mmCIF file of C-alpha atoms in Angstrom:
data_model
loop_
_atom_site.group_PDB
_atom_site.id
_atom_site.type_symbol
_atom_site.label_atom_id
_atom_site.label_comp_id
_atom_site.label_asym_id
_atom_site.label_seq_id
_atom_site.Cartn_x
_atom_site.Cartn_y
_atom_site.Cartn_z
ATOM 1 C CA UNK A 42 54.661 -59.543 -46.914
ATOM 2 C CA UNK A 43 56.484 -62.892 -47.197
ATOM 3 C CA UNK A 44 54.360 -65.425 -48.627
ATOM 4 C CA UNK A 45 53.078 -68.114 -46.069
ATOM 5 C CA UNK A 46 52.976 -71.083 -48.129
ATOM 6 C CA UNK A 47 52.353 -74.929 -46.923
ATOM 7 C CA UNK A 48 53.571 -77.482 -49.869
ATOM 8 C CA UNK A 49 52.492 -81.096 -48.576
ATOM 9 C CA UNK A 50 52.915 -84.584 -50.324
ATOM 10 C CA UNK A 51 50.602 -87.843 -48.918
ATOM 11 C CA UNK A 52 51.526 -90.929 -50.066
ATOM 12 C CA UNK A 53 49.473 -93.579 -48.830
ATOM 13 C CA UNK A 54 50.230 -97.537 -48.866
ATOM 14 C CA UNK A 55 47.895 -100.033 -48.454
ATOM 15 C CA UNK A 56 50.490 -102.633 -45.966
ATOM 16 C CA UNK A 57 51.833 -102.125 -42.965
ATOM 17 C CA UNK A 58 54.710 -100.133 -43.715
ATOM 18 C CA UNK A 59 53.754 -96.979 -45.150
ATOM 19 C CA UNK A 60 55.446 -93.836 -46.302
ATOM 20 C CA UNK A 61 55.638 -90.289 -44.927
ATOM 21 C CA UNK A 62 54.096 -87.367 -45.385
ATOM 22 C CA UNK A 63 56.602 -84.517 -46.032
ATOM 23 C CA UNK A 64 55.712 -81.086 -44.458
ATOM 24 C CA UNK A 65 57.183 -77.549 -45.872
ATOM 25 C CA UNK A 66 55.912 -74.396 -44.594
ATOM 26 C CA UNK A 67 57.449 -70.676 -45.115
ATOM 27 C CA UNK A 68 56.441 -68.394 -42.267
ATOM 28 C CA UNK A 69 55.907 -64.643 -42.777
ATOM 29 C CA UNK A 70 58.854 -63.326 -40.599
ATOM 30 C CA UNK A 71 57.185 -59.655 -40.422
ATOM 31 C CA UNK A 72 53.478 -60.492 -38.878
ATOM 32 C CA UNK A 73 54.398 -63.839 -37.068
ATOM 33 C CA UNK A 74 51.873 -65.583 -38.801
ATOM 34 C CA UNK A 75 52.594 -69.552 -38.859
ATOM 35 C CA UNK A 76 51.291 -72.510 -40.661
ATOM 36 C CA UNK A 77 52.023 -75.914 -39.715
ATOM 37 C CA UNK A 78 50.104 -79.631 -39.703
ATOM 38 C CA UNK A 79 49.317 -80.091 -36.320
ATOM 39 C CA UNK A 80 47.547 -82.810 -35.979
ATOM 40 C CA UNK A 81 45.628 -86.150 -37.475
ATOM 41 C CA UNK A 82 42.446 -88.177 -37.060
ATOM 42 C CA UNK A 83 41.139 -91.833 -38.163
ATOM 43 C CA UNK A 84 38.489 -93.896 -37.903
ATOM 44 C CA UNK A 85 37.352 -97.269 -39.035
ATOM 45 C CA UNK A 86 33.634 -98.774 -38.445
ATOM 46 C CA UNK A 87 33.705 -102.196 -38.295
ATOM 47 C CA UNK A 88 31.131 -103.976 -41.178
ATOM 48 C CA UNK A 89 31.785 -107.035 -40.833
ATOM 49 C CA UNK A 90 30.495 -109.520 -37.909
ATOM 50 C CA UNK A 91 32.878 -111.614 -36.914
ATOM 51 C CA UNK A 92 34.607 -109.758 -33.605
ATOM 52 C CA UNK A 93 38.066 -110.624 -31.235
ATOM 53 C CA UNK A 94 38.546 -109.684 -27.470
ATOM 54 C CA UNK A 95 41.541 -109.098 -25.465
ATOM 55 C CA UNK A 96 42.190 -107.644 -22.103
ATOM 56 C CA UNK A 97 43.916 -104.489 -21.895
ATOM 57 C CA UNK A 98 46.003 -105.814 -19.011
ATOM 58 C CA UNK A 99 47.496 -108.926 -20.175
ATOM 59 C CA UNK A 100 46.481 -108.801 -24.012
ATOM 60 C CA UNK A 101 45.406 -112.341 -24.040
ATOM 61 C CA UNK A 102 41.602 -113.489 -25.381
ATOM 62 C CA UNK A 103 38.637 -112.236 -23.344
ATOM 63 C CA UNK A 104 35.090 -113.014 -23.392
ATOM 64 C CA UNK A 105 32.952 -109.790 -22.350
ATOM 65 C CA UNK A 106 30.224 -111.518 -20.371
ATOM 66 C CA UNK A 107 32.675 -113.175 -18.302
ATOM 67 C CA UNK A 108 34.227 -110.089 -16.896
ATOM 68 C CA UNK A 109 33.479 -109.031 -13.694
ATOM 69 C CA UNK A 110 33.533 -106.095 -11.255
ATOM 70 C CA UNK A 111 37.753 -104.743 -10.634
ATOM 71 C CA UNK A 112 38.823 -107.201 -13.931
ATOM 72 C CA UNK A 113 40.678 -105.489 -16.588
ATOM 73 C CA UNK A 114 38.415 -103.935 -19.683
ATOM 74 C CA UNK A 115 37.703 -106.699 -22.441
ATOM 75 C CA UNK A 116 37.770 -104.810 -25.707
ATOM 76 C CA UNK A 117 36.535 -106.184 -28.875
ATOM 77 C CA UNK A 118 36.779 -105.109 -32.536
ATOM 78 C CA UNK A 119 36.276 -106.701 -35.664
ATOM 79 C CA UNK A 120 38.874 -108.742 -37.242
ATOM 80 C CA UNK A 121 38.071 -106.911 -40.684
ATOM 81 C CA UNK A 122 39.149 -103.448 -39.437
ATOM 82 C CA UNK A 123 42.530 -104.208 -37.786
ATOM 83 C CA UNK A 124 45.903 -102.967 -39.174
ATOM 84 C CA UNK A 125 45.342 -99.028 -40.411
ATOM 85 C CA UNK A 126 47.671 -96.831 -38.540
ATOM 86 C CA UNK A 127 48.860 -93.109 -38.221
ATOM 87 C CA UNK A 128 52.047 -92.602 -36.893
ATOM 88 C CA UNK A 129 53.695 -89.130 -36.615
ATOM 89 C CA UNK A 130 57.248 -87.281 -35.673
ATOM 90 C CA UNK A 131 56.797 -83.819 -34.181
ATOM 91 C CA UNK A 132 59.304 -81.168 -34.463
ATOM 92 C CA UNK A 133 61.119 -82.021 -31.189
ATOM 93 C CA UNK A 134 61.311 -85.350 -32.554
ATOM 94 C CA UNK A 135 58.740 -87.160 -30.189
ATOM 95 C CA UNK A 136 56.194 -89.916 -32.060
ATOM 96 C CA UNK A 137 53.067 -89.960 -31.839
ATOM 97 C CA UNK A 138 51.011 -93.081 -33.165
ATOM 98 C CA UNK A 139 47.120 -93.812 -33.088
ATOM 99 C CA UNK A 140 45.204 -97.138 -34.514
ATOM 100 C CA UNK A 141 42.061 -96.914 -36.328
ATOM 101 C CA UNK A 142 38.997 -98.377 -34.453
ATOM 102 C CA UNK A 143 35.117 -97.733 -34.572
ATOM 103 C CA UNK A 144 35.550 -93.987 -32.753
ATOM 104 C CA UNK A 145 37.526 -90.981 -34.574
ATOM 105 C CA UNK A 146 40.441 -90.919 -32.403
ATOM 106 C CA UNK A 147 43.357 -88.450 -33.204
ATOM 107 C CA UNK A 148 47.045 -88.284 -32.660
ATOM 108 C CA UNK A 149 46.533 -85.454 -29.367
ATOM 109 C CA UNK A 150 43.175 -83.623 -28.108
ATOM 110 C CA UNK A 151 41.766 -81.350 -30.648
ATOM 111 C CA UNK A 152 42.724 -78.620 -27.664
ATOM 112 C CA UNK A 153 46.585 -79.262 -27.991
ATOM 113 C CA UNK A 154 46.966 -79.254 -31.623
ATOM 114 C CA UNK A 155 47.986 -75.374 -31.673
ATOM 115 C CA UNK A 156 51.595 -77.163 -29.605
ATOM 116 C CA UNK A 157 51.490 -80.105 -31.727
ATOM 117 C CA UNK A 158 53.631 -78.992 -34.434
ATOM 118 C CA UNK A 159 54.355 -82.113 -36.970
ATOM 119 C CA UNK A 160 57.585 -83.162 -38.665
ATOM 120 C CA UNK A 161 56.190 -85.764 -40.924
ATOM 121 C CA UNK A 162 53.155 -88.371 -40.931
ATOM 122 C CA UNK A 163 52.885 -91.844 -42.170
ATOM 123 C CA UNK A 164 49.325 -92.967 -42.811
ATOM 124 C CA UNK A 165 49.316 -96.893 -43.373
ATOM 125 C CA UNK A 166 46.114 -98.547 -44.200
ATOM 126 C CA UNK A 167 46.667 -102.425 -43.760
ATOM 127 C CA UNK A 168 43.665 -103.343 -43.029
ATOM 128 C CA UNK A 169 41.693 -106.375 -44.827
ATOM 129 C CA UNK A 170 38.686 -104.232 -45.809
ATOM 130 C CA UNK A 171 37.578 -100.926 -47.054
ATOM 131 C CA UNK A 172 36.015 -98.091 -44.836
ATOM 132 C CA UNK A 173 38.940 -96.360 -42.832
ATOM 133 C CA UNK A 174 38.245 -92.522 -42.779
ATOM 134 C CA UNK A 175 41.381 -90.221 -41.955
ATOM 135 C CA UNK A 176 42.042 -86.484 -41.547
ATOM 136 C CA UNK A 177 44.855 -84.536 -41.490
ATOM 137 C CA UNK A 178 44.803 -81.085 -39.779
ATOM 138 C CA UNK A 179 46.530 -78.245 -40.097
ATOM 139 C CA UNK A 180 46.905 -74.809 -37.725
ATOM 140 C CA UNK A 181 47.408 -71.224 -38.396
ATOM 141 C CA UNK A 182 47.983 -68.510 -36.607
ATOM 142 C CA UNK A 183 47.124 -65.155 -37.590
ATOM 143 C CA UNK A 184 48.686 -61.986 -37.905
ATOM 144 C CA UNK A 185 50.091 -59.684 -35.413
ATOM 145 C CA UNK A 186 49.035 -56.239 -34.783
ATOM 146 C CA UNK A 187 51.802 -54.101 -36.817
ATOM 147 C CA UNK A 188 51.314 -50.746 -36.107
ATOM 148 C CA UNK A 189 52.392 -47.812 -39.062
ATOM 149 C CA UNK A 190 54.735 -45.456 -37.085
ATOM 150 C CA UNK A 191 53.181 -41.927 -37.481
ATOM 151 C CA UNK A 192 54.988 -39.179 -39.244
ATOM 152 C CA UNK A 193 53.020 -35.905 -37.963
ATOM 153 C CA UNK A 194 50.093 -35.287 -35.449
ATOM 154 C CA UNK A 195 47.465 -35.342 -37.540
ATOM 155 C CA UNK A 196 48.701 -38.294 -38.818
ATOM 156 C CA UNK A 197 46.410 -41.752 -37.072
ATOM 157 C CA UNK A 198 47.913 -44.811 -36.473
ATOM 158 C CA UNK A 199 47.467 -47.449 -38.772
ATOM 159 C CA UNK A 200 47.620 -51.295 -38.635
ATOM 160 C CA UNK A 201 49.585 -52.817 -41.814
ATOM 161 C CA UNK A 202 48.269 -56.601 -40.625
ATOM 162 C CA UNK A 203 44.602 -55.463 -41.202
ATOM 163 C CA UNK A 204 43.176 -56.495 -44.902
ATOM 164 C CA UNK A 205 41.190 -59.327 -46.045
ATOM 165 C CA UNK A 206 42.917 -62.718 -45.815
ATOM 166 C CA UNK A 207 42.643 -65.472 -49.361
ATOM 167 C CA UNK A 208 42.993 -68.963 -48.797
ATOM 168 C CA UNK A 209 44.581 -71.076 -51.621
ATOM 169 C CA UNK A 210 44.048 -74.434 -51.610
ATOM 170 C CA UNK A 211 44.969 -77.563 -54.113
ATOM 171 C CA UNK A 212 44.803 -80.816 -53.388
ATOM 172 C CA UNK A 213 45.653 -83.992 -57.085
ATOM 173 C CA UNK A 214 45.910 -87.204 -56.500
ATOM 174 C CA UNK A 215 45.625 -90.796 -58.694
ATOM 175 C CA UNK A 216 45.333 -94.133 -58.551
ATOM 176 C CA UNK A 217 44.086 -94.597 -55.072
ATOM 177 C CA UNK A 218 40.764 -92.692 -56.254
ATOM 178 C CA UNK A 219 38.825 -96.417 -56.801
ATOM 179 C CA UNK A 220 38.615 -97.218 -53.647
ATOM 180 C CA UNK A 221 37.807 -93.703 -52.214
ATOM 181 C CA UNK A 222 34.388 -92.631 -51.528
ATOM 182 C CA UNK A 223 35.104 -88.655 -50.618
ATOM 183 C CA UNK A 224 37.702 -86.361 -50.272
ATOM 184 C CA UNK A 225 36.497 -82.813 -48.837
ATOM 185 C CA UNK A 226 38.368 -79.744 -47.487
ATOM 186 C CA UNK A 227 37.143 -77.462 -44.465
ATOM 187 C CA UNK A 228 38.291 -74.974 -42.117
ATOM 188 C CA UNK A 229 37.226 -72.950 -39.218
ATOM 189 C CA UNK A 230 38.350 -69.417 -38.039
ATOM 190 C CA UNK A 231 38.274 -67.483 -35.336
ATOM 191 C CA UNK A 232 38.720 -63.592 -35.954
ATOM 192 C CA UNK A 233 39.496 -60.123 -34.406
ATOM 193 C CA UNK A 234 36.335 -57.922 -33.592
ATOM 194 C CA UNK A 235 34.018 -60.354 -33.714
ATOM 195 C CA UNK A 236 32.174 -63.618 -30.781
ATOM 196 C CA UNK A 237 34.193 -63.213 -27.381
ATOM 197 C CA UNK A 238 37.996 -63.278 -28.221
ATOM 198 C CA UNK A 239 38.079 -59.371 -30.527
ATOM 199 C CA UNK A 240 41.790 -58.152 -30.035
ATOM 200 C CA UNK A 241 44.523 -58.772 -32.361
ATOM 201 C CA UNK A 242 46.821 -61.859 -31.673
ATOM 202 C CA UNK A 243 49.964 -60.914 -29.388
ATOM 203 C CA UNK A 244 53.166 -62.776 -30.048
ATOM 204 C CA UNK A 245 52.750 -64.707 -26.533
ATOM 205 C CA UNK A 246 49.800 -66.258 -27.695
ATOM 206 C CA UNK A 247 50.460 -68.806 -29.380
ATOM 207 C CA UNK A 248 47.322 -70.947 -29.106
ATOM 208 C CA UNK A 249 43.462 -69.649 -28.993
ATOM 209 C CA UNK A 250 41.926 -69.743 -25.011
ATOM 210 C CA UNK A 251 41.268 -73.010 -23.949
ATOM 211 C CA UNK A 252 42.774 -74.286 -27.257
ATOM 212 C CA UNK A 253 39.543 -74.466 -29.147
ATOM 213 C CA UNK A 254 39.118 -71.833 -32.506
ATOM 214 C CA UNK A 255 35.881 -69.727 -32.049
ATOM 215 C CA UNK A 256 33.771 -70.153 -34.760
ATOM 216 C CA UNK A 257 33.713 -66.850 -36.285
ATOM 217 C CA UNK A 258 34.229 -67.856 -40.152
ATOM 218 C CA UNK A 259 33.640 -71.615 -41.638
ATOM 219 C CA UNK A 260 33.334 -73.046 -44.734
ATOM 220 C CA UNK A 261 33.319 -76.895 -46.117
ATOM 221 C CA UNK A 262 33.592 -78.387 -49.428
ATOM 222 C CA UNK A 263 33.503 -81.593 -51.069
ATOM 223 C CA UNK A 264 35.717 -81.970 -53.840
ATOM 224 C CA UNK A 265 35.645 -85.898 -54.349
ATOM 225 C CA UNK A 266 32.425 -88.026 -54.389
ATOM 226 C CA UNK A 267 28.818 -88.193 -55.593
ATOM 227 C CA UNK A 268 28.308 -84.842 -57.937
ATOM 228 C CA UNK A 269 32.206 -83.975 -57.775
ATOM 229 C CA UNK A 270 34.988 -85.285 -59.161
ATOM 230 C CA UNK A 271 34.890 -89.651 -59.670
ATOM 231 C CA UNK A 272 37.604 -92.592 -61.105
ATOM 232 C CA UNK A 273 40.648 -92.802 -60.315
ATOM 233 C CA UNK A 274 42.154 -89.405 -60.398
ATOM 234 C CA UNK A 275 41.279 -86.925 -57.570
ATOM 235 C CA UNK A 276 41.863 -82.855 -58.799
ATOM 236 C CA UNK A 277 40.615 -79.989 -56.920
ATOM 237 C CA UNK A 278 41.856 -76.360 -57.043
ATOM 238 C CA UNK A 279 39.929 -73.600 -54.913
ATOM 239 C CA UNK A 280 41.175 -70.413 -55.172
ATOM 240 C CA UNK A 281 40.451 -67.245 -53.581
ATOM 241 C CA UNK A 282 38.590 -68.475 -50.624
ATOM 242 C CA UNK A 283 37.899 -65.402 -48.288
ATOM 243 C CA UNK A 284 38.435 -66.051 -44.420
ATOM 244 C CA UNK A 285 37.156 -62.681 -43.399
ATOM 245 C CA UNK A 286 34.707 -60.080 -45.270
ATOM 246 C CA UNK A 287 35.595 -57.133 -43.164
ATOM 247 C CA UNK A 288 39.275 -55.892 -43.318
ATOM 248 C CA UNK A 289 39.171 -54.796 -39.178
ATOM 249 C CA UNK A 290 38.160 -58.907 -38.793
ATOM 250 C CA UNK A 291 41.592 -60.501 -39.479
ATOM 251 C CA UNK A 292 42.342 -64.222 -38.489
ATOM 252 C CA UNK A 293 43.596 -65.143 -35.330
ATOM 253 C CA UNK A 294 43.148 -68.736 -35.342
ATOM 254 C CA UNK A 295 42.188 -71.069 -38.039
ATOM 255 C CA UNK A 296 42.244 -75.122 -38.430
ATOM 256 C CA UNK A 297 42.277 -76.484 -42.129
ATOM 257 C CA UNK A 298 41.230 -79.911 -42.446
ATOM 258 C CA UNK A 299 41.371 -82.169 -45.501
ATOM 259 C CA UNK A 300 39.364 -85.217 -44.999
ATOM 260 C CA UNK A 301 39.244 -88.848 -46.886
ATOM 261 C CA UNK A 302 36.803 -91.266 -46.964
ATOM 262 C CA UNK A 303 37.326 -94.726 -48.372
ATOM 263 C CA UNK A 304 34.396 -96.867 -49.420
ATOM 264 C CA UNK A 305 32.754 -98.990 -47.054
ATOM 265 C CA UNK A 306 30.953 -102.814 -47.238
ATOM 266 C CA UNK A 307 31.921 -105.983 -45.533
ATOM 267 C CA UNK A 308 32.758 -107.566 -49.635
ATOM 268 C CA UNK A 309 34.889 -104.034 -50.221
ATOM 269 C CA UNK A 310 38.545 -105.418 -49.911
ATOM 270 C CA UNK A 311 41.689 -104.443 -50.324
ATOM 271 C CA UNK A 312 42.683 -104.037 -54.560
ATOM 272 C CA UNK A 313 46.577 -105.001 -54.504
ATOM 273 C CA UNK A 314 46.562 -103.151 -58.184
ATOM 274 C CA UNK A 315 45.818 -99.881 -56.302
ATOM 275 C CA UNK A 316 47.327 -100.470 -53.277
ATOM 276 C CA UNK A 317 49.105 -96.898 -53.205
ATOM 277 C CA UNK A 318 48.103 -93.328 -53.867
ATOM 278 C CA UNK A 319 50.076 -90.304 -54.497
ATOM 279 C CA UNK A 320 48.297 -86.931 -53.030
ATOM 280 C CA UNK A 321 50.150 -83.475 -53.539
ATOM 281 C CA UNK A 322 48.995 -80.372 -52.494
ATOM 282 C CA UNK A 323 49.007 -76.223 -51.155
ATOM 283 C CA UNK A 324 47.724 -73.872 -48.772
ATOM 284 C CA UNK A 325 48.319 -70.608 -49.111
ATOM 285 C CA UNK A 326 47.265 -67.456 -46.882
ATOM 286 C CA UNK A 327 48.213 -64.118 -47.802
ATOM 287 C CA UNK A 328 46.635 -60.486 -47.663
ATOM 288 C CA UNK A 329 45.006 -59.879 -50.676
ATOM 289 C CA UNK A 330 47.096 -56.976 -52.213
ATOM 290 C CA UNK A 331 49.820 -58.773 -51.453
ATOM 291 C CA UNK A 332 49.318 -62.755 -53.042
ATOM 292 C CA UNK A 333 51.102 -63.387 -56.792
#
């Protein structure tokens, strides 16, 4: 069994530019199983008072209670929050972008991510004050059903994809740790023989039904913030992380998530001396038996 192995750096810049994420991933060729980032998410709550309008026909200033029935939507937002962006190339090439505001908004529908596979992402947090929140997402699928050819009669047919599935996951970072509040790592599975979806994962199926991963397995941790790690540096290695207990409930689906939270408070602004933070990181799955 090749190794499936997702090596990911974040580098995020506190201006408009930004920088990119870079995405590696090594597939195992002999199950089909394939890991990929697939999506992102981000979020800012406005804590600050002082708000701006525009229309969302013609761009210019609005004033909400002078809007009336058929007129364009008048959308306001604070003028502390503006200016954090995600902006992302798929693997075809197409780019995706998405602005922070006061609602978690992502790059596509949690229900297309599974077809969302991402090239690179560039996170750039240019906004005046602290609070954005940001997540980047990543989807696996499974195994395949691989099927031991039988050598007599008596001989029964085995599956070689069936075994209990480790996660490895890592995640260092430094400098940008003052102004973050928590860092945290989760993921959700759905598995064979178990809720409403039990057989193994054909090679046509390349996303779970409806696009949403049954809940089957779960498991979230917080690695950064109050009784974790604290200052500037953020380290976290978890090893050994079990996505199924019983060997005949292999993955099919999964979404990993790490998420960041930055500190939040209308006085909370921008630090020019950490402006920037370097993240690297891994995901691993493999078949215990078969991991390093």
């Amino acid at each position: 069994m090749k190794l499936l192995v997702f090596l990911f750096s974040v580098f995020i810049v506190i201006s408009a530019s930004g920088t990119t994420t870079d995405i590696q991933t090594v597939v195992d060729s002999v199950t089909g199983e394939q890991l990929y980032a697939c999506n992102a998410r981000i979020r800012h709550v406005s804590t600050g008072s002082e708000q701006e309008c525009f229309s969302l026909s013609t761009g210019e200033v609005c004033h909400p209670e002078n809007i009336k029935p058929g007129d364009a939507a008048c959308v306001c937002r604070s003028k502390s929050n503006h200016g954090d962006l995600l902006v992302a190339e798929t693997k075809n090439g197409k780019v995706q972008s998405v602005a922070g505001g006061p609602e978690w908004d992502s790059l596509v529908p949690s229900t297309d991510s599974f077809g969302n596979q991402l090239r690179n992402i560039d996170i750039a947090l240019g906004s005046e004050s602290l609070g954005a929140e940001y997540a980047v997402t990543f989807c696996y699928a499974g195994p395949e059903e691989l099927l031991k050819q039988k050598t007599s009669k008596d001989e029964q047919v085995q599956d070689l994809s069936e075994g209990k599935y480790r996660l490895d996951v890592s995640l260092a970072g430094s400098n940008y740790g003052r102004a973050l509040d928590e860092v945290s790592f989760a993921y959700v599975c759905d598995q064979r023989d178990r809720g409403n979806h039990t057989q193994p994962r054909k090679k046509s199926d390349t996303a779970p039904p409806s696009g949403r991963v049954e809940d089957d397995s779960s498991y979230e941790t917080l690695f950064y913030g109050a009784g974790a790690n604290s200052g500037d540096a953020v380290r976290f290695v978890k090893e050994e992380l079990i996505l199924n207990q019983d060997s005949s409930q292999v993955p099919r689906f999964c979404v990993f998530e790490f998420k960041f939270r930055e500190k939040s408070g209308a006085k909370l602004k921008r630090d020019p001396k950490h402006s920037s933070g370097n993240f690297t990181g891994k995901i691993r799955v493999c078949k215990q038996g078969s991991c390093p």
